XYZ file of N, CA and C in Angstrom:
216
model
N 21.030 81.597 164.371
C 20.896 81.763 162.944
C 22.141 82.438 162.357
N 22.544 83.663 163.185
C 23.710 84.164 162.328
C 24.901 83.316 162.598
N 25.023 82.330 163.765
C 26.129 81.456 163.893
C 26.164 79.946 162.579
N 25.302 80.204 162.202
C 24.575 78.985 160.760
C 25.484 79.376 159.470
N 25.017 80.961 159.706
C 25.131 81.933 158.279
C 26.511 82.177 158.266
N 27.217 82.445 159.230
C 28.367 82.643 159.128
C 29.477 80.988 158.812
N 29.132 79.733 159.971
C 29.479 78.898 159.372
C 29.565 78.390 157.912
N 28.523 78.429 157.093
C 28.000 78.342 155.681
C 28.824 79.090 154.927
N 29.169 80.243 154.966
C 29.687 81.289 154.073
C 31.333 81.231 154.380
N 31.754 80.836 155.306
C 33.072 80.092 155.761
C 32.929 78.884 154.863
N 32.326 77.528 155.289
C 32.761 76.426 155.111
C 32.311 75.627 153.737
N 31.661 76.803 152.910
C 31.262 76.171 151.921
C 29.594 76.098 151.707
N 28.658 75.567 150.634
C 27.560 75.978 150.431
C 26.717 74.489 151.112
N 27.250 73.355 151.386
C 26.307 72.615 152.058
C 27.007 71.821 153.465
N 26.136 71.608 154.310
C 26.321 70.467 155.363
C 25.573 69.877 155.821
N 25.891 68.927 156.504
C 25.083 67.483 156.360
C 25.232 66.333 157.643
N 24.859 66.267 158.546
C 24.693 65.867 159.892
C 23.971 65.820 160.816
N 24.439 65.340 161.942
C 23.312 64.861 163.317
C 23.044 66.496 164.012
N 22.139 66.641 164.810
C 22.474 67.972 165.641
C 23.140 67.939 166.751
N 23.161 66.688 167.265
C 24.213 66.274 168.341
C 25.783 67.123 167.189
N 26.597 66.781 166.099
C 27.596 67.557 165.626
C 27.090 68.935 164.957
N 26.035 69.463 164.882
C 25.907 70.745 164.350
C 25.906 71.394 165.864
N 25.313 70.796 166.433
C 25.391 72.019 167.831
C 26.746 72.103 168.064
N 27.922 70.734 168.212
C 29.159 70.691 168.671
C 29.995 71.500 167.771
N 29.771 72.046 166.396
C 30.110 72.869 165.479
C 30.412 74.193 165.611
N 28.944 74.419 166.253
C 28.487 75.911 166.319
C 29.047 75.855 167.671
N 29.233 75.189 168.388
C 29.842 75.577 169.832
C 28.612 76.201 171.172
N 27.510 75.957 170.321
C 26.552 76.140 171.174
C 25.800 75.634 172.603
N 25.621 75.732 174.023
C 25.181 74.927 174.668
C 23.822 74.703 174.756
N 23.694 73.665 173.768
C 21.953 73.413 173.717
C 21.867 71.599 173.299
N 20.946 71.533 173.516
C 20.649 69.838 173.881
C 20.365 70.154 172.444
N 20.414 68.475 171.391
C 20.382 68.610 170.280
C 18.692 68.485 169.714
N 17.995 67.934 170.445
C 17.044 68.419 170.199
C 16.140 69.426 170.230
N 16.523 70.800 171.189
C 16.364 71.882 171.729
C 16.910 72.446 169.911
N 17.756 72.327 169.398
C 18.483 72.829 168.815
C 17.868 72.696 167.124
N 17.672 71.086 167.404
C 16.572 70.832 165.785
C 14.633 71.889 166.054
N 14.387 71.957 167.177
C 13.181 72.255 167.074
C 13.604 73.811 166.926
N 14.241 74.570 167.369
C 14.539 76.313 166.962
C 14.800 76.536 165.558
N 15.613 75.080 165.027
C 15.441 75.287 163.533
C 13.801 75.017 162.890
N 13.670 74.235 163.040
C 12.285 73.965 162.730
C 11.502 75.035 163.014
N 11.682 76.027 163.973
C 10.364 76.922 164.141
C 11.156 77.984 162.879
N 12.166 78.317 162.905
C 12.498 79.321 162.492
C 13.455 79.092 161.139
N 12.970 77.803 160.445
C 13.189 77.715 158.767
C 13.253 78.404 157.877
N 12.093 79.231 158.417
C 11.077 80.396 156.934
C 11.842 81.592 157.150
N 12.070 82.178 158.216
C 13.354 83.024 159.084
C 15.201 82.779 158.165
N 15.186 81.584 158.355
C 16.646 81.059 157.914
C 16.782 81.348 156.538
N 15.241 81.002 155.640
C 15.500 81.140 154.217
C 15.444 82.169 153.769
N 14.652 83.151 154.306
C 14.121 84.622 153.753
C 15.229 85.825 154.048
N 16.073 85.371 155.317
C 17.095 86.672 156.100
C 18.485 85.887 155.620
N 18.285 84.581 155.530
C 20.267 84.366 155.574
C 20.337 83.475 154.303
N 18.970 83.397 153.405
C 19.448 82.389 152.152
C 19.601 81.261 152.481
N 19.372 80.546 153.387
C 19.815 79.057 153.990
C 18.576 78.230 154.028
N 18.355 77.102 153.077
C 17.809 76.249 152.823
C 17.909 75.007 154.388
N 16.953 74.596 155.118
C 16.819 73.820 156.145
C 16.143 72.514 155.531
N 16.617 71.570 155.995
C 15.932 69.682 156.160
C 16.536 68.858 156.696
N 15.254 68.772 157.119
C 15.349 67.310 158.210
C 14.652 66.123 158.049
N 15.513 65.249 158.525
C 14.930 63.759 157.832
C 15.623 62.406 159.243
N 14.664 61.997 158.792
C 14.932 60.650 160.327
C 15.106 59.576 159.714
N 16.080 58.379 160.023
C 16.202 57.082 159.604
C 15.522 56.443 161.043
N 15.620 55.106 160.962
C 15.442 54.582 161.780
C 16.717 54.823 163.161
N 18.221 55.279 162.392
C 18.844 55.175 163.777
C 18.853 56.847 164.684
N 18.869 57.379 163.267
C 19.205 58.716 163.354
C 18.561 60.043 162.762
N 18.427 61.090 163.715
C 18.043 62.332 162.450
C 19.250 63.159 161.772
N 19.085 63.577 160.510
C 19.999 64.038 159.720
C 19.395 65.534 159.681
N 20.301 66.857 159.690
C 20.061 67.756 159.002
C 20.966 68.177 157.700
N 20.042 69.319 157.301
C 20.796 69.181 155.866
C 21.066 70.799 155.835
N 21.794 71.902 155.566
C 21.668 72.819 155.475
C 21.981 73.428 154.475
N 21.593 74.031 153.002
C 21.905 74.539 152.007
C 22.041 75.880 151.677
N 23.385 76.633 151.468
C 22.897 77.999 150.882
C 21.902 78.166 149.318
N 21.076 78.469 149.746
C 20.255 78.792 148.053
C 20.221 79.282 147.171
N 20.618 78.841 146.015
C 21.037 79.745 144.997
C 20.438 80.631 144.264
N 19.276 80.826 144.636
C 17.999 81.439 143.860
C 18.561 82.843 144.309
């Protein structure tokens, strides 16, 4: 989470990608689905402590995340 928060506040207020490249981002060693489900548990965590808006969305080829700082 603080490797999210700190990316974000570096690179600008949104990003937008696979978790296969958000994990390769963050430099983290975690399988990318290991990586979408820790977000998923810990969304409500992300929005309430670091301001960071979480979504996820599946096409048929691919899942996308979305990560927003919130302006509220």
């Amino acid at each position: 989470m603080e490797q999210i928060s700190a990316f974000l506040s570096s690179g600008g207020k949104e990003w937008k990608g696979t978790p296969t490249e958000l994990a390769a981002l963050l430099g983290v060693d975690m399988k990318p689905n290991a990586l979408t489900r820790r977000l998923n548990v810990n969304a409500g965590r992300l929005l309430d402590e670091y301001g960071i808006r979480y979504e996820s969305s599946r096409s048929r080829s691919e899942r996308t995340v979305k990560l927003t700082v919130d302006q509220a």
